[in-house]
Short mmCIF file of C-alpha atoms and ligand atoms in Angstrom, two decimals:
data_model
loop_
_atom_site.label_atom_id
_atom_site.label_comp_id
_atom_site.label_asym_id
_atom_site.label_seq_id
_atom_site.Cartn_x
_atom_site.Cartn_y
_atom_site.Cartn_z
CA UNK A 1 9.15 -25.74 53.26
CA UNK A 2 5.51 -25.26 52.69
CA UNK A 3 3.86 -23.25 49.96
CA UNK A 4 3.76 -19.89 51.10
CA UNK A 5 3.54 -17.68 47.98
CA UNK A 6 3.92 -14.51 50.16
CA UNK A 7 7.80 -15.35 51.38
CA UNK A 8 7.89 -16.79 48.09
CA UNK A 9 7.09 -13.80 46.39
CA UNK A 10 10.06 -12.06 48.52
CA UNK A 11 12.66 -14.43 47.84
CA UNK A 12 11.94 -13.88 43.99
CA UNK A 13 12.51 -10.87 44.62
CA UNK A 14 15.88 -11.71 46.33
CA UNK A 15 16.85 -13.52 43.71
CA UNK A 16 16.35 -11.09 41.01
CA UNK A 17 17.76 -8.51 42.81
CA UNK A 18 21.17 -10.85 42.73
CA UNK A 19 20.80 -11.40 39.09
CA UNK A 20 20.32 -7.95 37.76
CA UNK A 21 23.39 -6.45 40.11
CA UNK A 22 25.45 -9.82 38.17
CA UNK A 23 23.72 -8.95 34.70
CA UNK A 24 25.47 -4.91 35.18
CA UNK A 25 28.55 -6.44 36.04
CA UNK A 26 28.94 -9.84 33.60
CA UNK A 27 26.83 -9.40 30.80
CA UNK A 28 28.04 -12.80 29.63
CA UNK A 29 27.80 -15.65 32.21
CA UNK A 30 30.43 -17.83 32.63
CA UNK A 31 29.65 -20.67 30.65
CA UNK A 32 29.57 -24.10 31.95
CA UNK A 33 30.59 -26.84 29.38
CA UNK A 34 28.10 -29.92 29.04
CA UNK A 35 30.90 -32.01 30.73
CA UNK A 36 31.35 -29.92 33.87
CA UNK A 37 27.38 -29.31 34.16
CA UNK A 38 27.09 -32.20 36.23
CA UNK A 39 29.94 -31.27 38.42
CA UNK A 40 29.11 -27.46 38.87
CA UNK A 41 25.45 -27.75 39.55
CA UNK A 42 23.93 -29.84 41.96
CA UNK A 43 20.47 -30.95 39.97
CA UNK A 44 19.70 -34.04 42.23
CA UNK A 45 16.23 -34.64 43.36
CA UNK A 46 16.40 -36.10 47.02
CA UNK A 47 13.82 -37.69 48.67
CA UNK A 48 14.14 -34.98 52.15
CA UNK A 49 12.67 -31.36 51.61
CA UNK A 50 15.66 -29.27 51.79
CA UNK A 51 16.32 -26.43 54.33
CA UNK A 52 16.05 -22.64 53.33
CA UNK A 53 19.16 -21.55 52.87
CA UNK A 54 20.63 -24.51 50.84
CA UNK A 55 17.03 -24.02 48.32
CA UNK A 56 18.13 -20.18 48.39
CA UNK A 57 21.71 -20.98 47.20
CA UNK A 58 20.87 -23.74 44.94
CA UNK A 59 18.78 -21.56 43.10
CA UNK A 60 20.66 -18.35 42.96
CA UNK A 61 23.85 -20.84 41.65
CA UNK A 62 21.30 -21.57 38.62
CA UNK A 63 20.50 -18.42 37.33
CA UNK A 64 23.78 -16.89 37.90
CA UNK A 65 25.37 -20.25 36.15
CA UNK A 66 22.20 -19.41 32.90
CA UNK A 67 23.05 -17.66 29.91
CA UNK A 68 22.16 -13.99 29.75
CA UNK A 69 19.49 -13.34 26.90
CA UNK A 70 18.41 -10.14 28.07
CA UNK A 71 22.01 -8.52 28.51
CA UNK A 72 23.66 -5.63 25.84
CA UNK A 73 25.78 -8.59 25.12
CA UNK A 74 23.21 -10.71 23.86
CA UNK A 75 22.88 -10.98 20.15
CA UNK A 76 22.53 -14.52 19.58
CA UNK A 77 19.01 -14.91 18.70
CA UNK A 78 16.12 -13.25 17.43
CA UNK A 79 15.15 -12.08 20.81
CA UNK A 80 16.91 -9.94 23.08
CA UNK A 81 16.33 -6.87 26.03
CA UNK A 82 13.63 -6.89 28.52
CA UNK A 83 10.46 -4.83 28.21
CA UNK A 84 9.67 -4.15 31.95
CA UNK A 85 6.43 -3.46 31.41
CA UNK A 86 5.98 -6.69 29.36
CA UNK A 87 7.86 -8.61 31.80
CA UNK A 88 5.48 -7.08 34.75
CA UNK A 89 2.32 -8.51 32.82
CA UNK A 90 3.68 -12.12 32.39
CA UNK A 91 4.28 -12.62 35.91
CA UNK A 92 0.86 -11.25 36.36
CA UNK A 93 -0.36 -13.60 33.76
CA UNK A 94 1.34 -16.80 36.02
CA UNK A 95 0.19 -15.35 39.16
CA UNK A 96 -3.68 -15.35 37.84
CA UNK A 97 -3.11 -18.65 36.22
CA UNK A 98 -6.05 -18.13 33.86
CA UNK A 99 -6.69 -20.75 30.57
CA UNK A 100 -8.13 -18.94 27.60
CA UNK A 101 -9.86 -21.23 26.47
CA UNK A 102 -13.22 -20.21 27.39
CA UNK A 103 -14.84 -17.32 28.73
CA UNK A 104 -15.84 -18.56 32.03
CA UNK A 105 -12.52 -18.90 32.97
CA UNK A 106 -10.47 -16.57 31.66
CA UNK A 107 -13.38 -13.60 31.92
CA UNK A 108 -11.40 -10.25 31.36
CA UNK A 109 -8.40 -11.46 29.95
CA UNK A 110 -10.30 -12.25 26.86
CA UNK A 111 -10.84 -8.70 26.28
CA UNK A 112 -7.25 -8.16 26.68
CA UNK A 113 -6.59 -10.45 23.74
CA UNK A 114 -9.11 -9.75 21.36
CA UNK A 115 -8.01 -5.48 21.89
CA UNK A 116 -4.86 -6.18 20.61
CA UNK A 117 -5.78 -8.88 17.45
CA UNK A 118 -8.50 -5.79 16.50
CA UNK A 119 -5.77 -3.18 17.03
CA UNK A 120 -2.90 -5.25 14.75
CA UNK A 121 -5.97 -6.44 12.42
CA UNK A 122 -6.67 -2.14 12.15
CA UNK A 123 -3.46 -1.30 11.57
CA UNK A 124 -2.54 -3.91 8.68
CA UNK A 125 -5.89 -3.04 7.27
CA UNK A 126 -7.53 -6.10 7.46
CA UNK A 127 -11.06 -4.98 7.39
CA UNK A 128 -14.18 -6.36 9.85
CA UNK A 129 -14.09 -9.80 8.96
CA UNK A 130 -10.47 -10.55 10.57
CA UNK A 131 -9.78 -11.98 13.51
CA UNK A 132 -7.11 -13.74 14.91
CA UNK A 133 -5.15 -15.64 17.99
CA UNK A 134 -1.95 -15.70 20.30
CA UNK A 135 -0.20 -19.50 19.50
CA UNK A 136 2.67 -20.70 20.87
CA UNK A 137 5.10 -18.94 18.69
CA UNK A 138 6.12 -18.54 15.02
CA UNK A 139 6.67 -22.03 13.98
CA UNK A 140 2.91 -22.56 15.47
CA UNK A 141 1.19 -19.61 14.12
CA UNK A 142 2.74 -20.82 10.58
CA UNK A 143 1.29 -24.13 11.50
CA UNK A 144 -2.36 -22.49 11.73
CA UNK A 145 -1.92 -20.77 8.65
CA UNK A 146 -1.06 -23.25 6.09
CA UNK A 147 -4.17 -26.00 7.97
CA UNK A 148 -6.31 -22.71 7.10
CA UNK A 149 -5.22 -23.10 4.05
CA UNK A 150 -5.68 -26.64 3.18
CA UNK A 151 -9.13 -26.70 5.06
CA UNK A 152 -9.84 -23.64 2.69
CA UNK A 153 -9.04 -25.52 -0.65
CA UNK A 154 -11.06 -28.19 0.57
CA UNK A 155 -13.32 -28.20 3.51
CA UNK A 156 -13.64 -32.45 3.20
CA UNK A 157 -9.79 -32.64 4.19
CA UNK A 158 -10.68 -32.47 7.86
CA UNK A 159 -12.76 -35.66 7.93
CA UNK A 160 -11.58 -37.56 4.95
CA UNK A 161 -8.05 -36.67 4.58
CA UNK A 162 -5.83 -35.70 1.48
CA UNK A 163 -6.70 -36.92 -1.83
CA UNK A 164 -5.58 -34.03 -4.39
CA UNK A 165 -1.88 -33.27 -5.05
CA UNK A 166 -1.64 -30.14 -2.71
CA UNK A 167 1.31 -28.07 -3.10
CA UNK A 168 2.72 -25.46 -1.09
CA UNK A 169 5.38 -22.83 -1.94
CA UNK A 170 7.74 -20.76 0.28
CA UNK A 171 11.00 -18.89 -0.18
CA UNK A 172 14.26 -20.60 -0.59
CA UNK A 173 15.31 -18.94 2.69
CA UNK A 174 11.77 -19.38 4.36
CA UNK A 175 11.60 -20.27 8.06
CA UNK A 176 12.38 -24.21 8.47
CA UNK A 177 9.10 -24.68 10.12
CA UNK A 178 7.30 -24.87 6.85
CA UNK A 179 8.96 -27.99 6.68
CA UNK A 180 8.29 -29.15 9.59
CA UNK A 181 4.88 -27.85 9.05
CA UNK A 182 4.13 -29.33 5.89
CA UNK A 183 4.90 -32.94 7.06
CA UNK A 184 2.51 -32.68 10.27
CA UNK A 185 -0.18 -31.43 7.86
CA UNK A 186 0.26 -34.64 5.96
CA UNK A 187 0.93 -33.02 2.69
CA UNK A 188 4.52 -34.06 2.74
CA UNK A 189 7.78 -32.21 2.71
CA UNK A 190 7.99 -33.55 -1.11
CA UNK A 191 5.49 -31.04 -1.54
CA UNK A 192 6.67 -27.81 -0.77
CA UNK A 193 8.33 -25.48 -3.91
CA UNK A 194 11.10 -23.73 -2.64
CA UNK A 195 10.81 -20.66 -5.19
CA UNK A 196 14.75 -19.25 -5.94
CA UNK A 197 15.25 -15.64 -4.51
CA UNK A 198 17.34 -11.98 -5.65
CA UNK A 199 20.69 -11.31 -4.36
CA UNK A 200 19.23 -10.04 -0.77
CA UNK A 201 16.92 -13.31 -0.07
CA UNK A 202 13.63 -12.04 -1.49
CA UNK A 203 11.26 -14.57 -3.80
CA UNK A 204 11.02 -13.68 -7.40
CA UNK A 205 7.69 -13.42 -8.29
CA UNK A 206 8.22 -14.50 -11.71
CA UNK A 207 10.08 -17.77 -10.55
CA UNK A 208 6.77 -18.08 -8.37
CA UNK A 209 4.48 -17.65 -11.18
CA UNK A 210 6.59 -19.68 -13.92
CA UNK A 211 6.49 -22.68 -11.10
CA UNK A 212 2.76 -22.21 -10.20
CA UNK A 213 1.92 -22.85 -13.87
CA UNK A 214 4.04 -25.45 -14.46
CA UNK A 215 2.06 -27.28 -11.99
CA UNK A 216 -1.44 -26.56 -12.55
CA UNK A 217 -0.44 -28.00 -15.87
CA UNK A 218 0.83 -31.11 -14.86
CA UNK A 219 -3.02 -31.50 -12.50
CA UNK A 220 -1.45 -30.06 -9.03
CA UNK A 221 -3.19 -27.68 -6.34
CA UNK A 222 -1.07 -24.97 -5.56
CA UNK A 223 -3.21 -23.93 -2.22
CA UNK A 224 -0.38 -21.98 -0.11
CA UNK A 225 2.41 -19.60 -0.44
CA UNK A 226 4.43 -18.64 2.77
CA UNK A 227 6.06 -15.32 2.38
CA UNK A 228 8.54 -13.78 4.92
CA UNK A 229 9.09 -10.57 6.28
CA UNK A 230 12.62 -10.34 7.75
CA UNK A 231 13.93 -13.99 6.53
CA UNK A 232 15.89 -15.34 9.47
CA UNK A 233 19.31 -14.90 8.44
CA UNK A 234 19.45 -11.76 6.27
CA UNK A 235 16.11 -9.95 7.59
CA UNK A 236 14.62 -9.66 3.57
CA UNK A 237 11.16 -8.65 3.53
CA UNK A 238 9.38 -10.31 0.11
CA UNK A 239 7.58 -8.36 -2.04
CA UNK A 240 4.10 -9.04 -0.94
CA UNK A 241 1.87 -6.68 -2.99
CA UNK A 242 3.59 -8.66 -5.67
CA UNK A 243 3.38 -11.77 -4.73
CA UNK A 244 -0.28 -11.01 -3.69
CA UNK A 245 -1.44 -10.33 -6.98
CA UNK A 246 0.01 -13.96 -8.30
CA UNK A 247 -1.86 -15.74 -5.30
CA UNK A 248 -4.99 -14.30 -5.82
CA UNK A 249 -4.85 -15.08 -9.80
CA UNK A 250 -4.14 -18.48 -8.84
CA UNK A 251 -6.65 -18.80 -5.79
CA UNK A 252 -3.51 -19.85 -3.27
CA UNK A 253 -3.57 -18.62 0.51
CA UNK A 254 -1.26 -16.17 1.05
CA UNK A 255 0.69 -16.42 4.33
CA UNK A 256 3.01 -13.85 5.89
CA UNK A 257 5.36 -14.66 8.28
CA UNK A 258 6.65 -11.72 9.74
CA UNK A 259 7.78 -13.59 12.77
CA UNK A 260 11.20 -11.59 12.73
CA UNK A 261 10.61 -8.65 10.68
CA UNK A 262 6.20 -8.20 10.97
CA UNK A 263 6.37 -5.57 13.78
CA UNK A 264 7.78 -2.82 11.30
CA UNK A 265 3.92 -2.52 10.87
CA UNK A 266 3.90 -0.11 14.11
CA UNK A 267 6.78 2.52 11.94
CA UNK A 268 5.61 5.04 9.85
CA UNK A 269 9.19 4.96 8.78
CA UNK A 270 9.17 1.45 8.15
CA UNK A 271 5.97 0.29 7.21
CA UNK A 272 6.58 -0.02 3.26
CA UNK A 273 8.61 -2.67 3.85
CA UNK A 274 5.21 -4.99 4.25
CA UNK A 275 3.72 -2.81 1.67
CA UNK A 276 0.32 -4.91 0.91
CA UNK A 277 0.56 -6.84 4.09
CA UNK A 278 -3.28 -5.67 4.14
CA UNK A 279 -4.12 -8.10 0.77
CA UNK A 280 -2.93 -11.30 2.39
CA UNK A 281 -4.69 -13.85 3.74
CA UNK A 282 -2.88 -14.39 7.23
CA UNK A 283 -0.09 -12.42 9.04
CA UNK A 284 1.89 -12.90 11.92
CA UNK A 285 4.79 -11.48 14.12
CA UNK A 286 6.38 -12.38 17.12
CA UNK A 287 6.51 -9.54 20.16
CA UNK A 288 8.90 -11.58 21.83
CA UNK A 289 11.72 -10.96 19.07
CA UNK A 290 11.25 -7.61 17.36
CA UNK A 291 9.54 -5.65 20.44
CA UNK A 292 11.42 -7.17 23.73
CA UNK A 293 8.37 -8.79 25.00
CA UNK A 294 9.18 -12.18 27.25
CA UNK A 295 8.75 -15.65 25.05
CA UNK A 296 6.73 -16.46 23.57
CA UNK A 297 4.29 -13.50 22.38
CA UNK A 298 3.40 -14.48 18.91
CA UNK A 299 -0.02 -12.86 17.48
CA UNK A 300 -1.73 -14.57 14.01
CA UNK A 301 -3.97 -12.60 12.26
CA UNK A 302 -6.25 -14.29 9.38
CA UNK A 303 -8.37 -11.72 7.26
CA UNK A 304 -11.17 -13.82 7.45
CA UNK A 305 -12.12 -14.85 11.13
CA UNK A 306 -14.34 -17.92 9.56
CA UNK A 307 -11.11 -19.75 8.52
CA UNK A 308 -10.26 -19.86 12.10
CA UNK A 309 -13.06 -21.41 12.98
CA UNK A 310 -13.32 -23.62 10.66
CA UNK A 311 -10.12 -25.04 10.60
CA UNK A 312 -10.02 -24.97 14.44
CA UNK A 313 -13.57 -25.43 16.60
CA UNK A 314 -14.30 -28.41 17.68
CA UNK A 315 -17.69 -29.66 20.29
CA UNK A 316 -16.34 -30.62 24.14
CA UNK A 317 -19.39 -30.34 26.16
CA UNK A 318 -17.37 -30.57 29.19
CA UNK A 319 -15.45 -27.56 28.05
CA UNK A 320 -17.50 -25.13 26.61
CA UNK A 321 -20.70 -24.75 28.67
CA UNK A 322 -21.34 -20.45 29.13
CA UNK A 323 -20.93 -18.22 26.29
CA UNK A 324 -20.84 -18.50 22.38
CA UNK A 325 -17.58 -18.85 20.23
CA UNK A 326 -17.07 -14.71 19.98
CA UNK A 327 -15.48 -14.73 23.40
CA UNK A 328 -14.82 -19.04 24.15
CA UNK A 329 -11.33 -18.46 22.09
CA UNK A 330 -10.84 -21.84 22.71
CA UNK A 331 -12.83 -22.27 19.63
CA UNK A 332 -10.06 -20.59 17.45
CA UNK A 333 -6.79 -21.81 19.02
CA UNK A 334 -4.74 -25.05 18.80
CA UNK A 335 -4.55 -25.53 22.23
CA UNK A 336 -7.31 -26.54 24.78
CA UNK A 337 -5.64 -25.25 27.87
CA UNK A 338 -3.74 -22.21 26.95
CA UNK A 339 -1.12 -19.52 28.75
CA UNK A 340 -2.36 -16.05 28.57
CA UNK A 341 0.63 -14.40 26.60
CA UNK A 342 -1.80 -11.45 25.67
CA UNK A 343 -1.50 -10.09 29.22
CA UNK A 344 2.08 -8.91 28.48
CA UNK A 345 2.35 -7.70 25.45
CA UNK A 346 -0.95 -5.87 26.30
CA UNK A 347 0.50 -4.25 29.80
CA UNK A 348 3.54 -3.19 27.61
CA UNK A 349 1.08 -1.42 24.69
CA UNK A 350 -0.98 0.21 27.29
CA UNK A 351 2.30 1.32 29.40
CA UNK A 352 4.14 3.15 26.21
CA UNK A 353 1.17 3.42 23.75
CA UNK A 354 1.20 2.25 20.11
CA UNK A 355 3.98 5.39 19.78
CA UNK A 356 6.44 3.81 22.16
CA UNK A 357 6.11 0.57 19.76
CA UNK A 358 7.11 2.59 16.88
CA UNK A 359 9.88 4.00 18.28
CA UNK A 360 11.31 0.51 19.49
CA UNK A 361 10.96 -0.56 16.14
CA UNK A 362 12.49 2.37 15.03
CA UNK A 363 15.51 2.16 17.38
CA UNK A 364 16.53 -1.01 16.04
CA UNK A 365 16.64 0.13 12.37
CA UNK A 366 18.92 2.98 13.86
CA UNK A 367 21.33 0.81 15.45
CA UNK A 368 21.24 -1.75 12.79
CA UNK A 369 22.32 1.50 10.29
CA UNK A 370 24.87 2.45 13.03
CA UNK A 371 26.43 -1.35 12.91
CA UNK A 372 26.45 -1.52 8.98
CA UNK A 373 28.41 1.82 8.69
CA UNK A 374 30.28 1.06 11.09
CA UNK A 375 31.26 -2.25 8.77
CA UNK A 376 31.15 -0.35 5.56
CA UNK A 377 33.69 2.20 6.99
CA UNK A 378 35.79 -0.07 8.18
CA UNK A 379 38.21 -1.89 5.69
CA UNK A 380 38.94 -4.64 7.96
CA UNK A 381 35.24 -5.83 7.48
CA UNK A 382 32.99 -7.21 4.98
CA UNK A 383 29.18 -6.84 4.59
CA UNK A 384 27.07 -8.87 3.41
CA UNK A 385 23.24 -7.69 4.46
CA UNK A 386 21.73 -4.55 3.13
CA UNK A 387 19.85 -1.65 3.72
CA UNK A 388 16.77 -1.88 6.04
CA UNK A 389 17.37 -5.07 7.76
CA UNK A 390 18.06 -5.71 11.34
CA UNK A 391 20.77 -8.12 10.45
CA UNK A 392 23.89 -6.87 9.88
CA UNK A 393 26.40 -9.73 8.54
CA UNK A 394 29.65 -9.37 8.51
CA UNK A 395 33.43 -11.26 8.08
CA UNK A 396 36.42 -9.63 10.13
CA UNK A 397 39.72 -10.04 8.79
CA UNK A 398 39.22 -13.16 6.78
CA UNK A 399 38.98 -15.13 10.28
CA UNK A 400 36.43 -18.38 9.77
CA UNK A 401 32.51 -17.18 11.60
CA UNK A 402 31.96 -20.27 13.09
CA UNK A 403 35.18 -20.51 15.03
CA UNK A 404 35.44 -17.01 15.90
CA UNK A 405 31.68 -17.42 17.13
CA UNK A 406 32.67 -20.24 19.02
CA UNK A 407 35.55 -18.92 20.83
CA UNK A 408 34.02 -15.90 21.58
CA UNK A 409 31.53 -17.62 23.38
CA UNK A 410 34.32 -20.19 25.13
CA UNK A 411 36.00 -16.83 26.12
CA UNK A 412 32.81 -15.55 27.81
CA UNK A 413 33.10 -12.39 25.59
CA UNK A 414 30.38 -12.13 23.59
CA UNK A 415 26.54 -13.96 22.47
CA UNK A 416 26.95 -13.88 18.83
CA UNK A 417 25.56 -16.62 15.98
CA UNK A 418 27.15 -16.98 12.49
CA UNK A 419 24.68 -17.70 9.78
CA UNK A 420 24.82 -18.44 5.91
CA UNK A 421 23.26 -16.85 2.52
CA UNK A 422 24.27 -18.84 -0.85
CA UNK A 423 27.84 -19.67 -0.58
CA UNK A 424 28.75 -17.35 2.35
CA UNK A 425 28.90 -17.75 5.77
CA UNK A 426 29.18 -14.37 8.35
CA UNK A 427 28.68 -13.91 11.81
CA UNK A 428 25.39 -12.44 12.16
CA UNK A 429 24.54 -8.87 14.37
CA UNK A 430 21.00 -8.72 14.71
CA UNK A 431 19.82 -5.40 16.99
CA UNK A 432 16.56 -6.64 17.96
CA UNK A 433 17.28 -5.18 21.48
CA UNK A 434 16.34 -1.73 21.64
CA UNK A 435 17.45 -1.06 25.03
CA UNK A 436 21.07 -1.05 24.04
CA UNK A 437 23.05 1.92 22.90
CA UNK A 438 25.44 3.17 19.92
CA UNK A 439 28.11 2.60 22.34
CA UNK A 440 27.40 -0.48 23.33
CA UNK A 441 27.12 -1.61 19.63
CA UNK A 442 30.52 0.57 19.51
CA UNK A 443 31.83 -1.90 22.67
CA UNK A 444 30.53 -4.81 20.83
CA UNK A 445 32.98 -4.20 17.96
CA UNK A 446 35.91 -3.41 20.32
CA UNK A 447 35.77 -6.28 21.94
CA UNK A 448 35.06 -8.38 19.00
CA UNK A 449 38.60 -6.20 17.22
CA UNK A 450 40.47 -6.67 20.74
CA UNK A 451 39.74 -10.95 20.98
CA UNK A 452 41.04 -11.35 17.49
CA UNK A 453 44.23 -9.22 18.10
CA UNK A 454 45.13 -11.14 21.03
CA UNK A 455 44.38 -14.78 19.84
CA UNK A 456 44.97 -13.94 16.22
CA UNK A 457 47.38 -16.78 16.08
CA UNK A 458 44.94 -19.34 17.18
CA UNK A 459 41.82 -18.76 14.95
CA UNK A 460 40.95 -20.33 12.17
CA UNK A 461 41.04 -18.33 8.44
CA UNK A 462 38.41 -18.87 6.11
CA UNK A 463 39.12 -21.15 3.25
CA UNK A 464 39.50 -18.76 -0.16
CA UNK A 465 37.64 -20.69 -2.81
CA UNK A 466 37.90 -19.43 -6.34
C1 PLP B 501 11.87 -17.10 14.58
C2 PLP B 501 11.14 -17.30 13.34
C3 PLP B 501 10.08 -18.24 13.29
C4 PLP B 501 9.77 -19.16 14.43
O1 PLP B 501 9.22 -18.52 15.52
P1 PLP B 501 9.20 -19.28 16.94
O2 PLP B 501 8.42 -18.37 17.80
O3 PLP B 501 10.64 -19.41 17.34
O4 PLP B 501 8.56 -20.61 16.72
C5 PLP B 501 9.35 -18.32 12.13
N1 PLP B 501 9.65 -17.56 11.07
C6 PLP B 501 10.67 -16.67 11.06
C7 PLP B 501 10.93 -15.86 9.85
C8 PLP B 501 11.46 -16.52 12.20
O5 PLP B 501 12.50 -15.67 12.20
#
């Protein structure tokens, strides 16, 4: 079989075609267990091409035998749904193969990109100095912000390495990637101050403060404070005008990580939930969780465009040889060769307009208030999120989360992930997919009530501790 990308372009077709009719039909795949993988899937890698029909059914056994992320069953993960439009971009963006790295070769698409950081950078009120890029994904665009923020407390770290006591903060339910973060910078894990939060996951700025002093007095530089909007498990947004005040007493970066939760910047309805978003230092949000874009589609903004640069040019003569810096964004990314994950979020934004954003955004606070009442009205249940958050976690009859997860997902009933907050642990609802309806969140719970009902003897109840 030779590379034809015309017949190839037809059997993808083909093969999606056979997906989507399975997707209506099982919204859960069957699962395969790690120990039959082997024995229901035929991976090998022979040494003789293989003939048309076997590649055909080879292939459509894999993605009928892959989870379903994009299904109204699906509510495992921060990501969910499928933004057609979105979707039709990214296979646009594979098809032209561009790097974004420099101008020369990417040519258009950089105009693509840098639309949409001015548009977000406009609409947080970041003023004409901002600019941004597209990383990897959350973990990475946190990455960028806190080696902004070291390179801004001292522009001699880059060449000469750390020699003050940096210290970073971050919520007690931040995003683990600060930690991960925080050791790649070289600062060290032991350096991070996880600042104690309120009863719905939000820092207390006066826990952030009393900390912050404690340290300057004892000859440490505070330089960085990562704040969430939408913390993973319980979707808390921190108090950022706040907490903005305190970092700019103190001369520390502030970071928001909206990776979950950032996109309520597109809801009028919504919006005050990041009130002050606009005094921060850097922002980001992921459009492959909140808005139903394909991964990954993470946008960092950074007030300051020079920080960027700074932290992030570098000289490669065989690289950048046309242009200047304003449109080579290879001088403000991470990576040299890059994937052009503007394309699709762009085709998506220009498809439904800044309006259709807002009202997938709003969607999913709708349905998350249709899941929580649903809880609250229900005496069978009990709640633990709150009010504006697209997390809705819940127990059900006193049965133990992780084993009612588990067997949910053994049963090929349902995608749903358990999570903890201080001494609980819930199974955890999030509606980030806007494409499903009140009845399907209705279904969701009938199916959930129906499993337990019929296999109540064999689950697991939660341990009471007094
Ligand atoms: C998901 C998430 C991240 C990580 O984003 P990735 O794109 O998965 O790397 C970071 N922060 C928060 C709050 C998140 O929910």
């Amino acid at each position: 079989m030779e590379s034809n990308i015309k017949e190839d372009l037809i059997l993808f077709n083909e093969l999606i075609d056979v997906f989507l009719k399975d997707e209506q039909k099982n919204p859960v795949s069957n699962i395969v267990s790690t120990t039959e993988l082997y024995e229901k899937l035929d991976f090998s890698l022979q040494e003789e091409p293989m003939i048309l029909p076997d590649y055909k059914n080879h292939l459509k056994n894999l993605i009928l035998n892959t989870p379903k992320s994009s299904s109204k069953l699906f509510f495992n993960q921060l990501f969910g749904g499928r933004q057609s439009k979105a979707v039709l971009g990214d296979l646009l963006a594979v098809f032209l193969n561009n790097s974004m790295a420099t101008y020369k070769i990417a040519g258009a698409q950089v105009g693509v990109e840098k639309e949409i950081i001015n548009k977000v950078c406009e609409i947080i009120g970041y003023g004409n100095k901002s600019g941004g890029t597209f990383p990897t994904g959350g973990s990475m665009s946190n990455f960028m912000s806190l080696i902004m923020a070291r390179d801004k407390k001292d522009t001699s770290i880059k060449d000469k390495g750390i020699n003050q006591k940096l210290i970073a903060y971050g919520s007690k339910n931040a995003h683990y990637s600060l930690e991960k973060n925080i050791s790649f910078s070289g600062i060290g894990k032991d350096n991070i101050r996880y600042i104690d939060t309120n009863n719905k996951g939000e820092i207390i700025a006066k826990e952030l403060e009393r900390q912050l002093k404690k340290d300057i007095d004892l000859g440490y530089y505070p330089f960085y404070l990562n704040a969430t909007a939408g913390t993973t498990v319980m979707c808390a947004f921190d108090k950022i005008k706040e907490l903005s005040d305190i970092c700019k007493e103190h001369n520390v970066w502030l970071h928001v990580d909206g990776a979950f939760g950032g996109a309520v910047i597109f809801s009028n309805r919504h919006k005050a939930l990041i009130e002050g978003v606009s005094e921060s230092d850097s922002f980001c949000f992921n459009a492959h969780k909140t808005l139903g874009a394909p991964l990954s589609t993470s946008v960092l903004v950074v007030k300051n465009k020079k920080n960027l640069y700074n932290s992030f040019s570098n000289k490669a003569t065989y690289l950048y040889q046309t242009h200047n810096e304003e449109f080579n964004l290879g001088q403000t990314s991470f990576e040299c060769g890059r994937r052009n994950n503007a394309l699709k979020f762009w085709t998506m934004w220009k498809a439904i307009g800044t309006k259709g954003i807002e009202k997938i955004v709003d969607r999913q606070f709708e349905l998350a208030d249709f899941a929580r009442k649903y809880v609250i009205n229900n005496t069978n249940y009990q709640l633990y999120s709150f009010d504006d958050s697209l997390s809705v976690c819940f127990n059900y009859k006193d049965i133990d989360p992780k084993d009612l997860c588990t067997k949910l997902y053994e049963n090929n009933k349902l995608m749903i992930g358990y999570g903890s907050f201080n001494d609980d642990t819930f199974l955890r609802l999030v509606t980030i997919n806007n494409q499903v309806s009140k009845k399907d969140i209705k279904d969701f719970f009938d199916i959930l009530e129906s499993f337990v009902s019929d296999n109540m003897g064999e689950l697991k109840k939660t341990e009471i501790n007094n």
